[in-house]
mmCIF file of C-alpha atoms and ligand atoms in Angstrom:
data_model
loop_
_atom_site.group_PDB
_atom_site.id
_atom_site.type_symbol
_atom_site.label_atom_id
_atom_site.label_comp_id
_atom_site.label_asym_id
_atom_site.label_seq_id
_atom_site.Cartn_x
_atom_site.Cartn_y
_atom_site.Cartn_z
ATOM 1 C CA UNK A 1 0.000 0.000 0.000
ATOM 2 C CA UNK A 2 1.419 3.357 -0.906
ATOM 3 C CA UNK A 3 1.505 5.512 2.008
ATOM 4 C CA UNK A 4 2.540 9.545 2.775
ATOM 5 C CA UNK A 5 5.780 10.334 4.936
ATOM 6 C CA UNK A 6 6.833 13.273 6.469
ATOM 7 C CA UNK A 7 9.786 13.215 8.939
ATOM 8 C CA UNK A 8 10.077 9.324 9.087
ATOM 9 C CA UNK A 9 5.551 9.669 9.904
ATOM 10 C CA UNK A 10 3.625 7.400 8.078
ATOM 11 C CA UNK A 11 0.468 9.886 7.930
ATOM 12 C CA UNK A 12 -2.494 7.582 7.752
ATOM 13 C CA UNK A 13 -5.541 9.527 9.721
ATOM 14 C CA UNK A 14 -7.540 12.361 8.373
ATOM 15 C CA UNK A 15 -9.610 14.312 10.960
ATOM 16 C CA UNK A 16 -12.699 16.014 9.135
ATOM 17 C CA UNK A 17 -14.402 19.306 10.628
ATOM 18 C CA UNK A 18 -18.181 18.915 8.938
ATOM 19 C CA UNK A 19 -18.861 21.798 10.456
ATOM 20 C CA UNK A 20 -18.314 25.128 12.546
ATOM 21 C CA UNK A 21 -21.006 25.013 14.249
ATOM 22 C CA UNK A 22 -21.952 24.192 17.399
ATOM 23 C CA UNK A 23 -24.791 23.598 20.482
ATOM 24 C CA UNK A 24 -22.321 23.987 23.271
ATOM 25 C CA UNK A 25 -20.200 27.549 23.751
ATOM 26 C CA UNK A 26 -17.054 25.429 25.854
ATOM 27 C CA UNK A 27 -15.397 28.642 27.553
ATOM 28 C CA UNK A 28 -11.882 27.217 26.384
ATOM 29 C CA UNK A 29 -12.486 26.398 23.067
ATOM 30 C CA UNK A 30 -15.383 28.948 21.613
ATOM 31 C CA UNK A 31 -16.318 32.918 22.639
ATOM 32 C CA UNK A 32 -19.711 33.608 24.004
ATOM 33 C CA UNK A 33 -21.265 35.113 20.965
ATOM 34 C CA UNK A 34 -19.483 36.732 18.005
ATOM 35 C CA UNK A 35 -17.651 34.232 16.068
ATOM 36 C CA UNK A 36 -19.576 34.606 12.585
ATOM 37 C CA UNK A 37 -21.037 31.072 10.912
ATOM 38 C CA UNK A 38 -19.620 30.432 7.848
ATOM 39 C CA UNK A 39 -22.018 30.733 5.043
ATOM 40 C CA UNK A 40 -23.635 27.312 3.871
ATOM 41 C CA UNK A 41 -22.276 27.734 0.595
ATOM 42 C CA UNK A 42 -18.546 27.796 2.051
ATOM 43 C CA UNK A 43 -19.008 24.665 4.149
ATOM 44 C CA UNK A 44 -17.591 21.602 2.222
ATOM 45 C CA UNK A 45 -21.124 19.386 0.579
ATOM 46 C CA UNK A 46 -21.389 15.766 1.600
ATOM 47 C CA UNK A 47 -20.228 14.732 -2.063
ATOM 48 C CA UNK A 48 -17.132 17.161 -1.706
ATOM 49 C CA UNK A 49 -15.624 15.677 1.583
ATOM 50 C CA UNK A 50 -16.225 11.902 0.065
ATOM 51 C CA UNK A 51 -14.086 12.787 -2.522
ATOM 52 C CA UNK A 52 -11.344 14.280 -0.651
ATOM 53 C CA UNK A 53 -11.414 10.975 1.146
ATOM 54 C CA UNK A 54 -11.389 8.719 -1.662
ATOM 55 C CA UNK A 55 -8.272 10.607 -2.675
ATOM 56 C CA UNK A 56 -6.605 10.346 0.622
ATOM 57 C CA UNK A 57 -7.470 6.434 0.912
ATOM 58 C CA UNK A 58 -5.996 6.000 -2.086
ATOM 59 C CA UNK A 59 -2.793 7.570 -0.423
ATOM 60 C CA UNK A 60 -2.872 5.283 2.363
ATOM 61 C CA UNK A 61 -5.153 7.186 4.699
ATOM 62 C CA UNK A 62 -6.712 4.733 6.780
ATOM 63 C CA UNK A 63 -8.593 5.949 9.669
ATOM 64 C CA UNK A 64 -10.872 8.892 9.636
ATOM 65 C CA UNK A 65 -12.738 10.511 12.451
ATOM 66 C CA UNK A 66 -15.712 13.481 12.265
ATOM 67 C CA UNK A 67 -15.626 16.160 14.174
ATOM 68 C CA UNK A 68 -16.819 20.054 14.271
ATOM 69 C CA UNK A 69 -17.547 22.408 15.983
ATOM 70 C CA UNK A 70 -20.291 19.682 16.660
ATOM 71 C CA UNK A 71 -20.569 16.572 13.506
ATOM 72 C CA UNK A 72 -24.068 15.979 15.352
ATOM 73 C CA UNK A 73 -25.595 19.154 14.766
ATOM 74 C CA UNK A 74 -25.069 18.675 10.461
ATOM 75 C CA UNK A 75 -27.927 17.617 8.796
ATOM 76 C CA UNK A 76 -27.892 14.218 7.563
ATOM 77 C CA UNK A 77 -24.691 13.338 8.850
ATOM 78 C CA UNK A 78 -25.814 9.505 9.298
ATOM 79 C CA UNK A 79 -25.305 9.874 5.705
ATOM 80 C CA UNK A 80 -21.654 10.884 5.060
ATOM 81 C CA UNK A 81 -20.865 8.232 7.798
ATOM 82 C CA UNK A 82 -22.027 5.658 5.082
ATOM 83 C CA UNK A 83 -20.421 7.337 2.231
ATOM 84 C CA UNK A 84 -17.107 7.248 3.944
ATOM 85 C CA UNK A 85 -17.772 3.872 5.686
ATOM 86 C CA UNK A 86 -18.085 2.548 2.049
ATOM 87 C CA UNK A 87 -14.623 3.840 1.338
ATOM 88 C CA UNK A 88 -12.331 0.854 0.276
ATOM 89 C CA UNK A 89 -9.155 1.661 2.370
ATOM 90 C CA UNK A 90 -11.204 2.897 5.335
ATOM 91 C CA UNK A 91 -10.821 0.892 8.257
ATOM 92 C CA UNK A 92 -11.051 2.666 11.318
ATOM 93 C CA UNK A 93 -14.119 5.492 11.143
ATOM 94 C CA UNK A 94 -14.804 7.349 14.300
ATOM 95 C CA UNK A 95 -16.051 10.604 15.743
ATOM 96 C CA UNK A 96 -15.543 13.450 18.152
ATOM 97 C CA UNK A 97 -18.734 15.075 19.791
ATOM 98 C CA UNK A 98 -19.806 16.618 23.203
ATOM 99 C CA UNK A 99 -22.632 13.618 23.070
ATOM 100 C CA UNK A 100 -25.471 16.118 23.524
ATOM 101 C CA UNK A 101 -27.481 14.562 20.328
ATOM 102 C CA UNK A 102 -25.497 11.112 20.552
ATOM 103 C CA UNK A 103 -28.225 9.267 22.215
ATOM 104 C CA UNK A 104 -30.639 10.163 19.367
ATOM 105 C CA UNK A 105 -27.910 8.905 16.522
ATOM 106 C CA UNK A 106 -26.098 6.263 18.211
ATOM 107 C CA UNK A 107 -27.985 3.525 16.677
ATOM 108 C CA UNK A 108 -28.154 4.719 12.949
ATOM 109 C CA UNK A 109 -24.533 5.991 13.351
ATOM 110 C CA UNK A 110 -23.069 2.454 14.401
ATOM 111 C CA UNK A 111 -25.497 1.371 11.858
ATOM 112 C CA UNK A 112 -24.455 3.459 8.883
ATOM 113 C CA UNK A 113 -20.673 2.034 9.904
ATOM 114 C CA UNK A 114 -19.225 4.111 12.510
ATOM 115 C CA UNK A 115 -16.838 2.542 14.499
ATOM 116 C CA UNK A 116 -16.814 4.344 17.880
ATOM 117 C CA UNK A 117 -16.631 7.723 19.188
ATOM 118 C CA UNK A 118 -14.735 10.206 21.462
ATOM 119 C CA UNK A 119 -17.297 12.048 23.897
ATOM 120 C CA UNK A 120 -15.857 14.952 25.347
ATOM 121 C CA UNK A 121 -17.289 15.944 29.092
ATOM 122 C CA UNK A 122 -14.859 18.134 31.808
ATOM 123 C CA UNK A 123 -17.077 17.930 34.567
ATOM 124 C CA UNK A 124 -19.635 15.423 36.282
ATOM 125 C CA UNK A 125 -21.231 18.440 38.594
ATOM 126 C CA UNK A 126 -24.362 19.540 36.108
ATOM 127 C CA UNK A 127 -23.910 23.491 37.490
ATOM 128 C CA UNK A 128 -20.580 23.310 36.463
ATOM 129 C CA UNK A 129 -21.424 21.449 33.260
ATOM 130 C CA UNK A 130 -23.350 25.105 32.187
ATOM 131 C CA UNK A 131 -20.782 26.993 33.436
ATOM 132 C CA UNK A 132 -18.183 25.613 31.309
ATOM 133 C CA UNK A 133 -20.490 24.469 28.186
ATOM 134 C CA UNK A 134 -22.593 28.140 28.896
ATOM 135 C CA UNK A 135 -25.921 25.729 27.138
ATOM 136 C CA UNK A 136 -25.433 21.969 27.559
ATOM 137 C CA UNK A 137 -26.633 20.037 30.490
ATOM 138 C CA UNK A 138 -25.077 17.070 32.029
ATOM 139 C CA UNK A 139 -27.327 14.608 31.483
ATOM 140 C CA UNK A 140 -27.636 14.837 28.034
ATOM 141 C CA UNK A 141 -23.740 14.041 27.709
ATOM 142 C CA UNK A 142 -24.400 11.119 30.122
ATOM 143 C CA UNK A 143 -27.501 9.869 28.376
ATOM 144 C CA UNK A 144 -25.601 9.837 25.187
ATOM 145 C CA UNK A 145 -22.065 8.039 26.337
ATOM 146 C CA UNK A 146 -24.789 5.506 27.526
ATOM 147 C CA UNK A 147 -25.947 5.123 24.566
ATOM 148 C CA UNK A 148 -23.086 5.048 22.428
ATOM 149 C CA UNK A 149 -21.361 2.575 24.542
ATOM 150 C CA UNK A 150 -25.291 -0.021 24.163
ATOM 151 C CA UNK A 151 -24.732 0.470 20.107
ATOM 152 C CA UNK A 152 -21.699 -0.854 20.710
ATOM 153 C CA UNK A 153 -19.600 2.545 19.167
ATOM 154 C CA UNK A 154 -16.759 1.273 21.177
ATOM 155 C CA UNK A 155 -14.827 1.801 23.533
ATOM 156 C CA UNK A 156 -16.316 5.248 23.872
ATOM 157 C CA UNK A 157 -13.125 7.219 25.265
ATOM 158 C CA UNK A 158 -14.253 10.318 27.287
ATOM 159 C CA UNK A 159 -11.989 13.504 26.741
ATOM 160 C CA UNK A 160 -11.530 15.860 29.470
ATOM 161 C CA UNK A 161 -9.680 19.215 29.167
ATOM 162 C CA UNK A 162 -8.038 20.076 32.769
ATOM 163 C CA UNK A 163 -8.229 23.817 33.485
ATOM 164 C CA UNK A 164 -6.854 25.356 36.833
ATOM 165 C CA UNK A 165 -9.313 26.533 39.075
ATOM 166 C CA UNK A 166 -12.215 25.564 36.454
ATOM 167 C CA UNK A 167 -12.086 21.562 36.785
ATOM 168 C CA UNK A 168 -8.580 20.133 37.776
ATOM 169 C CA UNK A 169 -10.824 19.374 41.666
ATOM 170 C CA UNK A 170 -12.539 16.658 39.686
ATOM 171 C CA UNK A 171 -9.313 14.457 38.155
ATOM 172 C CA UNK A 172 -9.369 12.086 40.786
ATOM 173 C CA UNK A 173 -13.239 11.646 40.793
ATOM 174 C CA UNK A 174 -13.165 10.867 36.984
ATOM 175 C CA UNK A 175 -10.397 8.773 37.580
ATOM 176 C CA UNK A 176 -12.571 6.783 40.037
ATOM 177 C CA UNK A 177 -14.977 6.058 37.196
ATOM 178 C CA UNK A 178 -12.733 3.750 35.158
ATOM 179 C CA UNK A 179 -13.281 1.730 38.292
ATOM 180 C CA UNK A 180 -16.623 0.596 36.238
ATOM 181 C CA UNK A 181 -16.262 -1.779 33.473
ATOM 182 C CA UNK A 182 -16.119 0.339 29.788
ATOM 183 C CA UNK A 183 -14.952 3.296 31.022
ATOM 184 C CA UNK A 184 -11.865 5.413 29.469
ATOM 185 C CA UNK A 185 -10.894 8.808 30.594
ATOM 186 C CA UNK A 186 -8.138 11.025 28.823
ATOM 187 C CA UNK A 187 -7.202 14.066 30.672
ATOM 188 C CA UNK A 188 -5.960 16.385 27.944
ATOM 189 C CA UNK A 189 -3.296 20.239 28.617
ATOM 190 C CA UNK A 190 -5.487 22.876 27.090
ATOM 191 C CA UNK A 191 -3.731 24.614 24.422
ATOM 192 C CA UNK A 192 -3.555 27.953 23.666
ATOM 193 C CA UNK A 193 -5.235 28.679 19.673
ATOM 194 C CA UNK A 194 -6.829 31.823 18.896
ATOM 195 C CA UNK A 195 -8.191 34.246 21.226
ATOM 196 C CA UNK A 196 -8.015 32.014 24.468
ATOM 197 C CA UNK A 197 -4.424 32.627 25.102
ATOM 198 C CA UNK A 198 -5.821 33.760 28.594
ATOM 199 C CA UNK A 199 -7.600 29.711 29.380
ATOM 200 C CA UNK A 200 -4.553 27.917 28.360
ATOM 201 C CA UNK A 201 -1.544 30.546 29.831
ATOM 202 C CA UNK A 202 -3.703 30.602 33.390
ATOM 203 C CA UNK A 203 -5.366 27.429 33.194
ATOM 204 C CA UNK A 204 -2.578 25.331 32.186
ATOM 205 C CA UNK A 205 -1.959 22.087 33.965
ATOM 206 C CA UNK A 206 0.393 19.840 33.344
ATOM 207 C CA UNK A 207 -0.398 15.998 32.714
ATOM 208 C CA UNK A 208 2.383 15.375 35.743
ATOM 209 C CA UNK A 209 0.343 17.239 38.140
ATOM 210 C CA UNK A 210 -3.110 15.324 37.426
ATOM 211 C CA UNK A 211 -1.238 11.903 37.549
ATOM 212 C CA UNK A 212 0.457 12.821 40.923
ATOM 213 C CA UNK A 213 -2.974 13.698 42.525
ATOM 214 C CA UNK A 214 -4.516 10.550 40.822
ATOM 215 C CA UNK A 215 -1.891 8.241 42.454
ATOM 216 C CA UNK A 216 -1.687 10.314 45.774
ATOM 217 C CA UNK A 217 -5.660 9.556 46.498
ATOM 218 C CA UNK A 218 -6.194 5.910 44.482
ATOM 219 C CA UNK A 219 -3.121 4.522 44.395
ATOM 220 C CA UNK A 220 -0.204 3.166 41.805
ATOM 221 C CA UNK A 221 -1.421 3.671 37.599
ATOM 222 C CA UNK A 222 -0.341 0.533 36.104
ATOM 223 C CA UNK A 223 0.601 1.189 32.251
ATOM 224 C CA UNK A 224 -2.096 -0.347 29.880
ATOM 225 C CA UNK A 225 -3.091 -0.250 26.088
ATOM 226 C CA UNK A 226 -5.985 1.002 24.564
ATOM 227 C CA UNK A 227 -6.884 0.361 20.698
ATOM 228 C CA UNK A 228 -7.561 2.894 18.237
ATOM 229 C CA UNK A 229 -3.472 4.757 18.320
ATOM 230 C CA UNK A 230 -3.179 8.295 18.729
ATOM 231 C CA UNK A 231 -1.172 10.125 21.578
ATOM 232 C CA UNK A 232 -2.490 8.805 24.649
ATOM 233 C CA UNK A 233 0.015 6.895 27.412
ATOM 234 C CA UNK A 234 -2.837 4.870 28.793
ATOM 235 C CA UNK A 235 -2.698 3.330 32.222
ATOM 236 C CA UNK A 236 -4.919 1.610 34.793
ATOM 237 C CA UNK A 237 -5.768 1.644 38.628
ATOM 238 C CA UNK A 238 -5.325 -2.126 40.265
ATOM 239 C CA UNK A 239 -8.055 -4.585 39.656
ATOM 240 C CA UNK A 240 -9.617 -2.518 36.667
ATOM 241 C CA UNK A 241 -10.877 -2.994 33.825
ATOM 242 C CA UNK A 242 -11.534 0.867 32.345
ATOM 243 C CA UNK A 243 -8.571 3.434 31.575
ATOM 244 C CA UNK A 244 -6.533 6.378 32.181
ATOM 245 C CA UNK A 245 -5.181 8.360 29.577
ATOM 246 C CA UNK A 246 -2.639 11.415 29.385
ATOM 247 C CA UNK A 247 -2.510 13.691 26.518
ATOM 248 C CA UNK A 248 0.536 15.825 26.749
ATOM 249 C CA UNK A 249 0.629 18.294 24.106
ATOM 250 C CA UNK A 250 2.410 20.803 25.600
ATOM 251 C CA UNK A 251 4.672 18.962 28.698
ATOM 252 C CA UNK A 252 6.139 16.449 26.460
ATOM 253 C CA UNK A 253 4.958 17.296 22.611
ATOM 254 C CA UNK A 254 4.056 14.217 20.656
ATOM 255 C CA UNK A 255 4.944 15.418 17.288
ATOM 256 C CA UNK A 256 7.469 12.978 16.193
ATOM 257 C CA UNK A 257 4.632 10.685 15.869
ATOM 258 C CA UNK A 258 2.078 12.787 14.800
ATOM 259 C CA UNK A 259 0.237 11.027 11.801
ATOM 260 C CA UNK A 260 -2.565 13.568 10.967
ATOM 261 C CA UNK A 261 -4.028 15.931 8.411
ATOM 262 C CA UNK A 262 -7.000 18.154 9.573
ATOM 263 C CA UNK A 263 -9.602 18.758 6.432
ATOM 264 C CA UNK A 264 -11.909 22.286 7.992
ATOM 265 C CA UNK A 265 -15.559 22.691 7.334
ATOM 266 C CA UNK A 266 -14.710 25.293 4.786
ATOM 267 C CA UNK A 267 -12.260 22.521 2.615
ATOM 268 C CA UNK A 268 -8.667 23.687 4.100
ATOM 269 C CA UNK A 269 -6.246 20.769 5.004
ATOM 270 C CA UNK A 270 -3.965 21.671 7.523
ATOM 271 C CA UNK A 271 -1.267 19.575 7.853
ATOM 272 C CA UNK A 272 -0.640 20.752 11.504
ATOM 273 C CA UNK A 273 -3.292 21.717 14.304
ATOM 274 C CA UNK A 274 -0.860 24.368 15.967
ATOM 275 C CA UNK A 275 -0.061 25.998 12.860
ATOM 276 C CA UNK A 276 -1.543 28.338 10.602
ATOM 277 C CA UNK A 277 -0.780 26.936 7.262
ATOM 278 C CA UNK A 278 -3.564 25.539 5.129
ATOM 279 C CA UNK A 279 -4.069 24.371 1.372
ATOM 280 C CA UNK A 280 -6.948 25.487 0.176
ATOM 281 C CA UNK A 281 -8.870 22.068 -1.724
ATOM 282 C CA UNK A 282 -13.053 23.502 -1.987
ATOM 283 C CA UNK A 283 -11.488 26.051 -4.670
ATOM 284 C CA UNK A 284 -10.056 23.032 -7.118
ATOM 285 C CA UNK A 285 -12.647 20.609 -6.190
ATOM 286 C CA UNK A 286 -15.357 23.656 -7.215
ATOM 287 C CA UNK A 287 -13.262 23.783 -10.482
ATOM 288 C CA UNK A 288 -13.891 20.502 -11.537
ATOM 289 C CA UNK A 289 -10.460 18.968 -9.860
ATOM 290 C CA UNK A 290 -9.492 15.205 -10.878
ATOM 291 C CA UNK A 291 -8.812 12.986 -8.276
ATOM 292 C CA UNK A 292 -5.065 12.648 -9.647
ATOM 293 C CA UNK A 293 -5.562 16.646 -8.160
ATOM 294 C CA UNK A 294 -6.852 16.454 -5.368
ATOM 295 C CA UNK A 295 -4.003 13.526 -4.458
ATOM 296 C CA UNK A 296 -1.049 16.065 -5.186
ATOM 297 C CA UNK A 297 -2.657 18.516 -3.348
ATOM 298 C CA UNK A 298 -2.565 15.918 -0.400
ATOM 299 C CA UNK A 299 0.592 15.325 -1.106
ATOM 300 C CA UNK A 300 1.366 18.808 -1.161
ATOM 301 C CA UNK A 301 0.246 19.327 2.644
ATOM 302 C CA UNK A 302 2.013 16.325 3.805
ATOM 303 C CA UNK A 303 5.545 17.510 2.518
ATOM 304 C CA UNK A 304 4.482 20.957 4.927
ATOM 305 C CA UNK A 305 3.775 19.468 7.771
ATOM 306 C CA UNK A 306 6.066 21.207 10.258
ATOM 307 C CA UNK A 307 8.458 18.652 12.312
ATOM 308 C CA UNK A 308 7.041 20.015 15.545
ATOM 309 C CA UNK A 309 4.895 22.702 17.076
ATOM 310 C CA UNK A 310 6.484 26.265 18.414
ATOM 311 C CA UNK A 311 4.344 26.750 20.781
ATOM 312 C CA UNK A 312 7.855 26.706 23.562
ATOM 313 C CA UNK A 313 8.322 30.078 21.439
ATOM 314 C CA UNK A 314 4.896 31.289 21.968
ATOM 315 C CA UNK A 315 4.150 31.092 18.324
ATOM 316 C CA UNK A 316 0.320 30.773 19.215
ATOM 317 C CA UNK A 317 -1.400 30.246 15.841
ATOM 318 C CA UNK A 318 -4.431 33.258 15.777
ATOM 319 C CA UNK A 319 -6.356 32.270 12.508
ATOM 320 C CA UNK A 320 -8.768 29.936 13.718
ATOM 321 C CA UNK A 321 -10.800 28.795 16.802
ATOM 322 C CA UNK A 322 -10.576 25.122 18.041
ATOM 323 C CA UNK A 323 -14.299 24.931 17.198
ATOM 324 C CA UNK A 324 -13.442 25.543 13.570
ATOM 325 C CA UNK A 325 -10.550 23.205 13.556
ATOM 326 C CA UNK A 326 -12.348 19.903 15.118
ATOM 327 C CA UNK A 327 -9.389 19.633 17.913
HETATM 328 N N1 SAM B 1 -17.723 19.336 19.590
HETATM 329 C C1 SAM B 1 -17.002 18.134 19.641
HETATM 330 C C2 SAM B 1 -16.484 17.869 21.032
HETATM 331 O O1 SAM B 1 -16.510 18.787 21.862
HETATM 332 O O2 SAM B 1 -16.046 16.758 21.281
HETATM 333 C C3 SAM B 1 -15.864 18.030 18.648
HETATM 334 C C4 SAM B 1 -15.031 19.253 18.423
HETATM 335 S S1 SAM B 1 -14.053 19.785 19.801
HETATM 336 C C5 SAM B 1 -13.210 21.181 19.122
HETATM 337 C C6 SAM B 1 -12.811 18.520 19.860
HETATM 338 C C7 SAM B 1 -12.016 18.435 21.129
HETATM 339 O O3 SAM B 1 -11.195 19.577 21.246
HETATM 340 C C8 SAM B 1 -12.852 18.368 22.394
HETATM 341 O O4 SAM B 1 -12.469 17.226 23.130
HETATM 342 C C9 SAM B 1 -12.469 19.629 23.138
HETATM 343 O O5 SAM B 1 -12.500 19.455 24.535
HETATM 344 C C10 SAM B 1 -11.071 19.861 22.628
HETATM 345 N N2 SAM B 1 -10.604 21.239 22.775
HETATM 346 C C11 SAM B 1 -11.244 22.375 22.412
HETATM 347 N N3 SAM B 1 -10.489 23.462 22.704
HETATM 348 C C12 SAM B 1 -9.348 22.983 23.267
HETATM 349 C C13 SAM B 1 -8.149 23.597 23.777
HETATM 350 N N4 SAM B 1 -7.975 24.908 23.747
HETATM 351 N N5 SAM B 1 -7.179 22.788 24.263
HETATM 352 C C14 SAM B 1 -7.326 21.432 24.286
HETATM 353 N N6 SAM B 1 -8.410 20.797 23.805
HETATM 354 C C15 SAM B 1 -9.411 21.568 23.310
HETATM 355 FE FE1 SF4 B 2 -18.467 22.900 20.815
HETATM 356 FE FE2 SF4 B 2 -16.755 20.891 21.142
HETATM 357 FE FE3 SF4 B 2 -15.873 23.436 21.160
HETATM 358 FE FE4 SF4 B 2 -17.356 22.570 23.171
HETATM 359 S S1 SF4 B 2 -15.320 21.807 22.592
HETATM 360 S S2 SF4 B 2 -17.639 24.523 22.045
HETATM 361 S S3 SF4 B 2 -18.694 21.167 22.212
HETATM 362 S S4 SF4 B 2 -16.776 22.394 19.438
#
């Protein structure tokens, strides 16, 4: 199988943004009110991101995973899922959401050939829940990592951002909950990207810190493995079944394995999350663009892909919003 390099990475996952919108307003990742939608017209069609993927499979992209803003709040999104699903070279398809709506899809999703989804959730107290989410409630999340866990969109990994003085009180209580069978909880460093330079400089805590208090109140993490790749160092309490993971982008960057190109809702791959650079793909694929195209243009972003991140230097990339990214 032919496959893209950069830096001795073998760049086999493509995260999709299907959207900038969003139901939830997370404090660290979105403003209150302001950011302007982008116009239907400039959001990639269904027809438009299946192609892009076709062209990447044919490169060797293998795994793919939806996210937003929020993939749940796009129309017909059941719909891509099967398009892409269908994808020969496709063998790992999953998805990032805040599983507000996930208990309504879960069944058509896992269905239409999703494999298993990330829900992200940085609280279990529902007052809190608002005050971080500003809209969501708690229960909904709950209700849908339920769900998505009975349709068998497994294992459902729960991502929680630790902020100082917003949510780092709870580590050790989400910790407890991998004492359950099918639970998995990654504590991820917020990162600084567009205006919240002020959440991720203040709030900052590093993946050393949670561990310490995790081990100080439950006792020894025991490493452990956890399918699906990606940066987490997974580990386990004694006698469990669930896990513990630790995303360190900023402590201990992970870029000399990084393996990912980001496509944005408006068609933009970005061949790194922490940097400003894009390739613009809606404008050839509006022109009529062959597939042979569209694969140089891949190409194309994979020889750009920085060797690390500079955020050490504070070069904070300022163009986009997490939200419009898809994390
Ligand atoms: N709406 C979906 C969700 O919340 O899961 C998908 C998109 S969201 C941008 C993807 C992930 O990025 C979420 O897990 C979110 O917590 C994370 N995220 C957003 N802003 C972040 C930041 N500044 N630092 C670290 N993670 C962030
Ligand atoms: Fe929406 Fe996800 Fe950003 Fe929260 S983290 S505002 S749910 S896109």
């Amino acid at each position: 199988m032919p496959y893209l390099d950069n830096f001795d990475r073998p760049i086999s996952y493509l995260r999709v943004s299907v959207t900038d919108r969003c139901n939830l307003r997370c404090i660290y990742c979105m403003p209150p009110e302001g950011i302007p939608w982008r116009l239907h017209r400039e959001i990639l069609r269904y027809e438009e991101i299946e192609r892009v993927v076709r062209a990447a499979a044919s490169l060797g992209i293998s795994k793919v995973r939806l996210t937003g803003g929020e993939p749940l709040v796009r129309k017909g999104l059941v719909g891509l899922v099967s398009m892409i699903a269908r994808i020969p070279g496709i063998d790992d398809l999953a998805m990032t959401t805040n599983g507000i709506l996930l208990a309504r899809y879960a069944e058509e999703l896992k269905a239409a050939g999703l494999n298993r989804v990330n829900v992200s959730l940085d609280t279990l107290r529902p007052e809190r829940f608002r005050r971080i989410t500003r809209l969501g409630e708690l229960s909904d999340t709950l209700e849908g990592i339920a769900a998505g866990k009975d349709a068998g969109l497994v294992p459902v990994k729960v991502n929680t951002v630790v902020i100082r003085g917003l949510n780092d009180d709870e580590v050790v209580d989400f910790a407890r909950l991998t004492r359950a069978p099918d639970w998995h909880v990654r504590f991820i460093e917020v990162m600084p990207l567009g205006d919240n330079a002020d959440w991720a400089g203040n709030g900052y805590v590093p993946m050393g810190e949670v561990r310490e208090r995790i081990e100080r109140e439950l006792g020894e993490l025991i490493p452990a493995r956890l399918g699906g790749g990606g940066p987490a160092r997974y580990y386990r309490l004694l006698g469990t079944q669930g896990t513990i993971g630790f995303i360190t982008p900023i402590s201990e960057h992970f870029c000399y394995q990084c393996n990912r190109l980001r496509l944005t809702a408006d068609g933009k791959l970005r061949p790194c999350l922490l940097s400003d650079y894009e390739i613009n793909l809606r404008t050839p694929l509006r022109q009529g663009a062959t597939i042979e195209q569209i694969k140089c243009l891949i190409v194309e972003a994979v020889r750009a892909k920085p060797e690390r991140h500079h955020l050490s230097e504070q070069v904070i990339p300022q163009g986009r919003t997490m939200s419009e990214i898809g994390g």
